[in-house]
């Protein structure tokens, strides 16, 4: 069975994905599949997590990069390869090149997280920091390719890349033959297209659902228009799927083979990342958590058994800290409020005692006496509390009101 692609390339077929799987034997890991009791209870059917966050280099990108570079001619290999990426693709190209004995140069944005820059260098690439946004970095890499003859390795829009990523789909069918729905994040579309090629060729009854961040959702308008449409801007914490235009090759494959494309909010991404960490004990980046976010947002919409692809786990520790805080807020685990009390000795201690009885943990407190809006004997307190969830937030606020405090959110 073959599926159409546009441009000068032949149709992508299942044999291409199977050939990629043979090439990757002993190079890429066959990543594990973990069940999730919490998600299963929400969906009402078994939910399994395909753990590409545990792949070498921390994401699925090694698969496509290896297949693409292995397919170069001796002359092309001698010229080396070049790529542009803020993280996962950079590391995949760097390691694939080292394993295949090919020189690699990787352009990364000036503000790329230091751990990702360091990892890319350690995998053997020459790293050049250029451009403040990915488009500038991409232009610099393409200019370098034109000047030096190095082969540009596109992050998603090449048949070899798509075939390599499609090996994830073959593994899903082998590990979970009873699967009815596969949920996968979509940026440029390489992973979703590859998985869909493999899954639909072997199991056309299986539904493939793509997930995009709402602030970088280029596929819905593109599918409506019938051709790739570029977004004016993209804003999302999910760098791995922060792509403003579908690929010319990936778009027709997604259009033909992916049954549905959903979008998730930043709050939903944060909550999904937090769930992966707390319940599944998995470190997952926001893009990798996007399928989980889709399951959390509308669990009854998915026919089980479901496989959610955790596509990557490369997240900067500082970003992780901010995301976890955001996720705690989205999950109702933080409560911020203001209240007024009489400015007298012991008043603050009495208020804190009320919070102690309500079992709320004080993270931060600001005690203001000098605001001109306050009365002569008044003080205002701004509180940031850690709670056990939305119901506990209501209980804490109710306890303060019962104690006589005027509570403002």
GROMACS .gro file of C-alpha atoms in nm, residues 3 54 97 99 161 203 247 349 375:
model
    9
    3UNK     CA    1   0.037   0.690   0.015
   54UNK     CA    2   1.337   0.726   2.690
   97UNK     CA    3   2.611   1.167   1.231
   99UNK     CA    4   2.732   0.687   1.465
  161UNK     CA    5   1.269   1.132   0.795
  203UNK     CA    6  -0.459  -0.164   1.063
  247UNK     CA    7   0.544   2.045   0.559
  349UNK     CA    8  -0.061   3.473   6.404
  375UNK     CA    9  -0.798   5.227   5.738
   0.00000   0.00000   0.00000
